[in-house]
CSV table of C-alpha atoms in Angstrom, one decimal:
chain,number,residue,atom,x,y,z
A,7,MET,CA,0.2,0.1,0.0
A,8,VAL,CA,2.8,2.4,1.0
A,9,LYS,CA,4.6,1.5,-2.4
A,10,ARG,CA,1.5,2.3,-4.1
A,11,ARG,CA,1.1,5.5,-2.8
A,12,LYS,CA,4.6,6.5,-3.4
A,13,MET,CA,4.0,5.3,-7.1
A,14,ILE,CA,1.1,7.7,-7.3
A,15,LYS,CA,3.0,10.6,-5.9
A,16,ASP,CA,5.6,10.2,-8.3
A,17,PHE,CA,3.0,10.2,-11.3
A,18,VAL,CA,1.6,13.1,-9.9
A,19,LYS,CA,4.7,15.2,-9.8
A,20,GLU,CA,5.5,13.9,-13.3
A,21,VAL,CA,2.2,15.2,-14.6
A,22,GLU,CA,2.7,18.5,-12.7
A,23,ASP,CA,6.1,19.1,-14.4
A,24,SER,CA,4.8,18.2,-17.8
A,25,VAL,CA,1.9,20.6,-17.5
A,26,LYS,CA,4.5,23.3,-16.4
A,27,LYS,CA,6.3,22.7,-19.6
A,28,PRO,CA,5.2,23.6,-23.3
A,29,VAL,CA,4.3,20.4,-25.3
A,30,GLU,CA,7.2,19.6,-27.7
A,31,LYS,CA,6.2,19.3,-31.3
A,32,LEU,CA,8.2,17.8,-34.2
A,33,PHE,CA,8.6,21.4,-35.6
A,34,SER,CA,6.6,24.0,-33.6
A,35,GLY,CA,8.0,27.0,-35.4
A,36,ARG,CA,10.8,29.7,-34.9
A,37,PHE,CA,9.8,31.8,-31.7
A,38,ASP,CA,12.9,33.8,-32.2
A,39,LYS,CA,11.3,35.4,-35.4
A,40,VAL,CA,7.6,35.8,-34.3
A,41,VAL,CA,5.3,37.9,-36.8
A,42,SER,CA,2.3,39.8,-35.5
A,43,THR,CA,-1.3,39.6,-37.1
A,44,GLY,CA,-1.8,43.2,-36.2
A,45,SER,CA,-4.4,41.8,-33.5
A,46,THR,CA,-3.4,41.3,-30.1
A,47,LEU,CA,-6.0,38.7,-29.3
A,48,LEU,CA,-5.5,36.9,-32.6
A,49,ASP,CA,-1.8,36.7,-31.6
A,50,LEU,CA,-2.5,35.5,-28.5
A,51,ALA,CA,-4.9,33.1,-29.7
A,52,ILE,CA,-2.2,31.4,-32.0
A,53,SER,CA,0.6,31.4,-29.7
A,54,GLY,CA,0.1,33.2,-26.6
A,55,GLY,CA,1.0,30.1,-24.5
A,56,ARG,CA,4.5,29.7,-26.1
A,57,VAL,CA,5.8,33.6,-26.1
A,58,ARG,CA,4.6,36.5,-24.6
A,59,GLY,CA,2.3,38.6,-27.0
A,60,GLY,CA,1.9,35.3,-29.1
A,61,GLY,CA,2.1,35.6,-33.0
A,62,ILE,CA,3.0,33.6,-35.9
A,63,PRO,CA,6.4,31.9,-35.2
A,64,GLY,CA,8.9,31.6,-38.4
A,65,GLY,CA,9.0,28.7,-40.5
A,66,ILE,CA,5.7,27.7,-41.0
A,67,ILE,CA,2.3,27.7,-43.1
A,68,PHE,CA,-0.5,30.0,-42.3
A,69,GLU,CA,-3.9,29.8,-43.6
A,70,ILE,CA,-6.7,32.1,-43.1
A,71,PHE,CA,-9.9,31.0,-44.8
A,72,GLY,CA,-13.7,31.7,-44.8
A,73,PRO,CA,-16.4,33.6,-46.9
A,74,PRO,CA,-15.7,36.5,-48.8
A,75,GLY,CA,-15.9,40.2,-47.1
A,76,THR,CA,-14.9,38.9,-43.5
A,77,GLY,CA,-11.2,40.3,-43.6
A,78,LYS,CA,-8.9,37.7,-44.9
A,79,THR,CA,-6.9,40.1,-47.2
A,80,GLY,CA,-7.0,42.7,-44.1
A,81,VAL,CA,-4.9,40.1,-42.0
A,82,LEU,CA,-2.4,39.4,-44.5
A,83,ALA,CA,-2.2,43.1,-45.1
A,84,GLU,CA,-1.4,43.5,-41.5
A,85,ILE,CA,1.3,40.7,-41.3
A,86,GLY,CA,3.1,42.3,-44.3
A,87,ALA,CA,3.3,45.5,-42.3
A,88,SER,CA,4.3,43.9,-39.2
A,89,VAL,CA,7.1,42.4,-41.1
A,90,GLN,CA,8.3,45.3,-43.1
A,91,MET,CA,8.4,47.3,-39.7
A,92,ARG,CA,10.7,44.9,-38.5
A,93,GLY,CA,13.4,45.2,-41.4
A,94,GLY,CA,11.9,42.0,-43.1
A,95,GLN,CA,10.9,41.7,-46.9
A,96,ILE,CA,7.6,40.6,-48.1
A,97,ALA,CA,6.6,39.1,-51.5
A,98,PHE,CA,3.0,39.3,-52.5
A,99,LEU,CA,1.6,36.7,-54.8
A,100,ASP,CA,-1.9,38.1,-56.3
A,101,PRO,CA,-3.4,35.2,-58.3
A,102,GLU,CA,-6.7,37.1,-58.3
A,103,ALA,CA,-4.8,40.0,-59.7
A,104,ARG,CA,-6.8,42.7,-57.6
A,105,LEU,CA,-4.2,44.4,-55.4
A,106,ASP,CA,-4.3,48.2,-55.8
A,107,ARG,CA,-0.4,49.0,-55.5
A,108,GLU,CA,-1.2,52.7,-54.8
A,109,TYR,CA,-3.6,51.7,-52.0
A,110,SER,CA,-1.0,49.0,-50.3
A,111,GLU,CA,1.5,51.8,-50.2
A,112,MET,CA,-0.9,54.3,-48.8
A,113,MET,CA,-1.6,51.6,-46.0
A,114,GLY,CA,2.1,51.5,-45.3
A,115,ILE,CA,2.9,48.3,-47.3
A,116,PRO,CA,5.2,49.3,-50.5
A,117,ILE,CA,5.9,46.0,-52.5
A,118,PRO,CA,8.9,46.3,-55.0
A,119,LYS,CA,8.0,45.0,-58.6
A,120,GLU,CA,10.5,42.1,-58.3
A,121,PHE,CA,8.5,40.7,-55.2
A,122,TYR,CA,5.2,40.9,-56.7
A,123,CYS,CA,3.7,38.1,-59.0
A,124,GLN,CA,0.2,37.1,-60.5
A,125,PRO,CA,0.7,33.2,-60.7
A,126,ASP,CA,-2.1,31.7,-62.8
A,127,PHE,CA,-1.2,28.2,-62.0
A,128,VAL,CA,-0.3,26.2,-58.7
A,129,SER,CA,3.1,25.3,-60.2
A,130,GLU,CA,4.0,29.4,-60.9
A,131,LEU,CA,3.3,29.7,-57.2
A,132,PHE,CA,5.7,27.4,-56.0
A,133,LYS,CA,8.2,28.2,-58.6
A,134,PHE,CA,8.5,31.8,-57.1
A,135,VAL,CA,8.6,30.4,-53.8
A,136,ASN,CA,11.5,28.3,-54.6
A,137,GLU,CA,13.5,31.2,-56.6
A,138,TRP,CA,12.8,33.9,-53.9
A,139,LYS,CA,15.9,35.3,-52.4
A,140,PRO,CA,15.1,38.0,-49.9
A,141,LYS,CA,18.2,40.1,-48.9
A,142,THR,CA,17.6,40.1,-45.1
A,143,GLY,CA,18.3,36.7,-43.4
A,144,ASP,CA,18.2,37.6,-39.7
A,145,VAL,CA,14.7,38.5,-39.5
A,146,THR,CA,11.3,37.2,-40.7
A,147,ASN,CA,10.5,37.4,-44.5
A,148,VAL,CA,7.2,36.4,-45.5
A,149,ILE,CA,5.3,35.3,-48.6
A,150,LEU,CA,1.9,36.6,-48.9
A,151,ALA,CA,-0.6,34.4,-51.2
A,152,ASP,CA,-4.3,36.0,-51.8
A,153,SER,CA,-5.9,33.9,-52.6
A,154,LEU,CA,-5.2,30.1,-53.2
A,155,THR,CA,-8.4,29.7,-54.6
A,156,ALA,CA,-7.7,31.6,-57.7
A,157,LEU,CA,-5.2,29.2,-58.8
A,158,SER,CA,-5.6,26.6,-61.5
A,159,THR,CA,-3.7,24.0,-63.4
A,160,GLU,CA,-2.7,23.5,-67.0
A,161,LEU,CA,-5.1,20.7,-67.3
A,162,GLN,CA,-7.9,22.7,-66.1
A,163,ASP,CA,-7.6,25.7,-68.7
A,164,GLU,CA,-7.8,22.9,-71.1
A,165,GLY,CA,-10.8,21.5,-69.7
A,166,LYS,CA,-9.3,18.2,-68.9
A,167,ASP,CA,-9.2,18.4,-64.8
A,168,GLN,CA,-13.0,19.1,-64.3
A,169,TYR,CA,-12.9,17.6,-60.6
A,170,GLY,CA,-9.5,19.6,-59.7
A,171,MET,CA,-7.5,16.4,-59.0
A,172,LYS,CA,-4.5,17.5,-60.9
A,173,ARG,CA,-4.6,21.1,-58.6
A,174,ALA,CA,-4.8,19.0,-55.4
A,175,LYS,CA,-1.8,16.9,-56.5
A,176,ASP,CA,0.3,19.9,-57.2
A,177,PHE,CA,-0.5,21.6,-54.2
A,178,SER,CA,0.3,18.6,-52.0
A,179,GLU,CA,3.5,17.9,-54.0
A,180,GLY,CA,4.7,21.7,-53.8
A,181,LEU,CA,3.8,22.2,-50.2
A,182,ARG,CA,5.8,19.0,-49.2
A,183,HIS,CA,9.0,20.5,-50.6
A,184,VAL,CA,8.3,24.0,-49.7
A,185,CYS,CA,7.7,23.2,-46.0
A,186,ARG,CA,11.2,21.9,-45.6
A,187,LYS,CA,12.7,25.2,-47.4
A,188,ILE,CA,10.8,27.7,-44.9
A,189,ALA,CA,11.6,25.6,-41.9
A,190,LYS,CA,15.1,26.2,-42.5
A,191,SER,CA,15.2,29.6,-43.7
A,192,GLY,CA,12.7,30.9,-40.8
A,193,TRP,CA,10.2,32.2,-43.6
A,194,VAL,CA,6.4,32.5,-43.1
A,195,ILE,CA,3.9,31.7,-45.9
A,196,ALA,CA,0.6,33.3,-45.2
A,197,CYS,CA,-2.1,32.7,-47.6
A,198,SER,CA,-5.8,33.1,-47.5
A,199,ASN,CA,-8.5,30.7,-49.2
A,200,GLN,CA,-12.4,30.7,-49.6
A,201,VAL,CA,-14.7,28.0,-48.3
A,202,ARG,CA,-16.8,25.9,-50.1
A,203,GLU,CA,-20.1,23.9,-48.9
A,204,GLY,CA,-20.6,20.4,-49.8
A,205,PRO,CA,-22.5,17.4,-48.9
A,206,LEU,CA,-19.8,16.4,-46.4
A,207,GLY,CA,-19.8,20.0,-45.0
A,208,GLU,CA,-17.3,22.8,-45.4
A,209,SER,CA,-14.1,22.5,-47.3
A,210,VAL,CA,-11.2,25.0,-49.1
A,211,PRO,CA,-10.3,24.6,-52.7
A,212,GLY,CA,-7.0,22.8,-53.4
A,213,GLY,CA,-7.6,19.4,-51.7
A,214,LYS,CA,-6.4,18.0,-48.6
A,215,GLY,CA,-2.9,19.3,-48.7
A,216,ILE,CA,-3.5,22.8,-47.6
A,217,PRO,CA,-5.2,21.8,-44.2
A,218,PHE,CA,-2.4,19.2,-43.8
A,219,TYR,CA,1.0,21.1,-44.2
A,220,ALA,CA,-0.5,24.5,-42.6
A,221,SER,CA,0.6,24.8,-39.1
A,222,VAL,CA,-2.2,27.2,-38.0
A,223,ARG,CA,-5.4,27.5,-39.8
A,224,VAL,CA,-7.6,30.3,-38.9
A,225,ARG,CA,-11.3,30.3,-39.8
A,226,VAL,CA,-12.7,33.7,-40.2
A,227,GLY,CA,-16.4,34.6,-40.4
A,228,PRO,CA,-19.1,37.4,-39.4
A,229,HIS,CA,-19.2,38.1,-35.8
A,230,SER,CA,-22.5,37.0,-34.2
A,231,SER,CA,-23.3,40.6,-32.9
A,232,GLY,CA,-23.5,41.8,-36.5
A,233,LYS,CA,-21.1,42.2,-39.2
A,234,TYR,CA,-20.8,45.8,-39.7
A,235,ILE,CA,-19.5,48.8,-37.7
A,236,LYS,CA,-21.8,51.6,-38.2
A,237,GLY,CA,-21.6,55.2,-37.3
A,238,SER,CA,-24.3,58.1,-37.9
A,239,MET,CA,-24.3,61.8,-38.1
A,240,THR,CA,-27.2,64.5,-38.4
A,241,THR,CA,-27.3,67.1,-41.2
A,242,LYS,CA,-27.7,71.0,-40.6
A,243,ALA,CA,-31.0,70.1,-41.9
A,244,GLY,CA,-32.0,67.5,-39.4
A,245,TYR,CA,-31.4,64.6,-41.6
A,246,LYS,CA,-29.8,61.7,-40.1
A,247,ILE,CA,-27.1,59.6,-42.3
A,248,GLU,CA,-26.1,56.2,-41.3
A,249,LYS,CA,-22.7,54.8,-42.7
A,250,LYS,CA,-20.9,51.5,-42.4
A,251,TYR,CA,-17.1,52.0,-41.8
A,252,GLY,CA,-16.0,48.7,-41.0
A,253,ILE,CA,-16.9,45.2,-40.3
A,254,ARG,CA,-16.5,42.8,-37.2
A,255,SER,CA,-15.5,39.2,-37.6
A,256,ILE,CA,-14.8,36.1,-35.2
A,257,CYS,CA,-11.5,34.2,-35.9
A,258,ILE,CA,-11.5,30.6,-34.8
A,259,VAL,CA,-8.0,28.7,-34.7
A,260,LYS,CA,-9.2,25.6,-36.3
A,261,LYS,CA,-6.0,24.2,-36.2
A,262,ASN,CA,-2.7,24.9,-34.1
A,263,THR,CA,0.4,22.8,-34.1
A,264,VAL,CA,2.4,25.7,-32.1
A,265,ASP,CA,0.0,26.3,-29.2
A,266,ASP,CA,-3.5,25.0,-28.1
A,267,PRO,CA,-6.2,25.1,-31.0
A,268,PHE,CA,-9.9,26.2,-30.9
A,269,ARG,CA,-9.6,29.6,-29.3
A,270,GLU,CA,-11.9,32.2,-30.6
A,271,VAL,CA,-11.4,36.1,-31.0
A,272,PRO,CA,-13.0,39.1,-32.3
A,273,VAL,CA,-11.5,41.3,-34.6
A,274,THR,CA,-12.4,44.8,-36.1
A,275,PHE,CA,-11.6,46.1,-39.6
A,276,LEU,CA,-11.8,49.4,-40.6
A,277,PHE,CA,-12.3,50.4,-44.3
A,278,GLY,CA,-9.2,52.3,-45.3
A,279,TYR,CA,-7.4,51.7,-42.1
A,280,GLY,CA,-7.0,48.1,-41.3
A,281,ILE,CA,-7.3,46.2,-37.9
A,282,ASP,CA,-8.6,48.4,-35.3
A,283,ASP,CA,-6.6,46.6,-32.3
A,284,VAL,CA,-7.6,49.4,-29.7
A,285,ARG,CA,-11.2,49.2,-30.3
A,286,GLU,CA,-10.9,45.2,-29.4
A,287,ASN,CA,-8.5,45.5,-26.6
A,288,ILE,CA,-10.6,47.9,-25.0
A,289,GLN,CA,-13.8,45.7,-25.1
A,290,TYR,CA,-11.6,42.8,-23.9
A,291,VAL,CA,-10.6,44.4,-20.9
A,292,LYS,CA,-14.1,45.7,-20.2
A,293,GLU,CA,-15.7,42.1,-20.7
A,294,VAL,CA,-13.2,40.2,-18.8
A,295,THR,CA,-12.9,42.7,-15.6
A,296,LYS,CA,-16.6,42.9,-15.9
A,297,VAL,CA,-16.9,46.7,-15.2
A,298,ASP,CA,-19.7,49.1,-16.6
A,299,ARG,CA,-17.3,51.7,-18.2
A,300,TYR,CA,-14.5,51.2,-20.4
A,301,ASP,CA,-11.0,51.4,-18.5
A,302,CYS,CA,-8.5,53.6,-20.3
A,303,LEU,CA,-5.5,53.0,-17.8
A,304,GLY,CA,-6.8,55.6,-15.0
A,305,LYS,CA,-9.5,57.2,-16.8
A,306,GLU,CA,-13.2,55.8,-17.5
A,307,TYR,CA,-15.6,56.1,-20.3
A,308,ARG,CA,-19.1,55.0,-20.8
A,309,GLY,CA,-18.9,55.2,-24.7
A,310,ILE,CA,-16.1,53.1,-26.6
A,311,GLU,CA,-15.4,56.0,-29.3
A,312,GLN,CA,-14.5,58.5,-26.4
A,313,ALA,CA,-12.3,55.5,-25.0
A,314,ILE,CA,-10.4,54.8,-28.2
A,315,LYS,CA,-9.8,58.9,-28.5
A,316,HIS,CA,-8.3,59.1,-25.1
A,317,ILE,CA,-5.9,55.8,-25.7
A,318,GLU,CA,-4.9,57.3,-29.2
A,319,ASP,CA,-4.5,60.8,-28.4
A,320,ASN,CA,-2.4,60.1,-25.0
A,321,ASN,CA,-0.3,57.3,-27.1
A,322,LEU,CA,-1.3,54.5,-24.4
A,323,MET,CA,-1.8,51.6,-27.1
A,324,GLU,CA,1.3,49.9,-26.2
A,325,ASP,CA,0.2,50.1,-22.3
A,326,LEU,CA,-3.3,48.7,-23.0
A,327,ARG,CA,-1.8,46.0,-25.2
A,328,ASN,CA,0.2,45.0,-22.0
A,329,LYS,CA,-2.8,44.9,-19.9
A,330,VAL,CA,-4.8,42.8,-22.3
A,331,ILE,CA,-1.8,40.3,-22.4
A,332,ASP,CA,-1.5,40.3,-18.6
A,333,LEU,CA,-5.2,39.5,-18.4
A,334,TRP,CA,-5.0,36.8,-20.8
A,335,GLU,CA,-1.9,34.9,-19.4
A,336,ASP,CA,-3.8,35.1,-15.8
A,337,ILE,CA,-6.6,33.3,-17.4
A,338,GLU,CA,-4.6,30.9,-19.1
A,339,LYS,CA,-2.8,30.3,-15.7
A,340,ARG,CA,-6.0,29.5,-13.8
A,341,PHE,CA,-7.0,27.2,-16.5
A,342,LYS,CA,-3.8,25.2,-16.2
A,343,GLU,CA,-4.2,25.3,-12.3
A,344,LYS,CA,-7.8,23.9,-12.5
A,345,SER,CA,-6.5,21.2,-15.0
A,346,ILE,CA,-3.9,19.7,-12.4
A,347,ARG,CA,-6.4,19.8,-9.9
A,348,GLU,CA,-8.8,17.6,-11.9
A,349,ARG,CA,-6.3,15.2,-12.7
A,350,LYS,CA,-5.3,14.9,-9.0
A,351,ARG,CA,-8.9,14.4,-8.0
A,352,ARG,CA,-9.0,11.5,-11.1
A,353,ILE,CA,-6.1,9.7,-9.5
């Protein structure tokens, strides 16, 4: 009996030690080369349990997929801007041929001509990836592809691949080789994809290769509270005008080999601006702390627009971000402690 109790105590200690350490992956990315998505909450959902602040680690494939008009391109643009701010280089693959170069520069994402490509076929995309040679090696470089849905094959153009079998095969073979290349170099391939409804549920074009080789897959869709961010004003004549100036989406981490999956976070996109990180951070603090007003680090407001203005006017964005990270880490710590207690009770 004494021997059995000692064995149980030893086992409990092993469980506690294993919970305190991150789960080792075959390849879980380069956390010395983390890229931000532009959203504090999405960064935390992806890898907040592995590195403070989270983000996309280098050396992996990241896929964001969902219906049209939910912010997929917006996330890719924010990733590109994050890389360039840190001195990295980006390449933009534009199969849909709809990137507005002037607009991207206005958004702070200048793309050199030699790093911009409009591939028609899957093979052309992987040819570009294999031949790309960015000058910066000590920081993260990113290849953005928007979107994979628009890529086809030579056989499809000839009408000989009705079911897309050749496209699926090309994706699978290309990704297998590319994964090794980016793992060694520490690059990130961030791509967007559409969704298709079928008899077996939701799927993405391109076969099983993309879901298999992507280390992180984020499904984005309209938020349950309503898709649009609206504002209104009244003219001098007393006429009230309403305008939609942004969208609110919900991001679900459907697959995650670098941290825990299935986390859900809201993301707000403002037209002509990008991700409104301050808005979601203020909202997160209010919901988690369960207060009636919006806490703006020493000052409180009833309305979120006034709270956002106070944060931005006083340059408190980084302080707010750190507060969100602290709250998130405290919640995660409590979940782990609860998990340990439940394991002990089962033993």
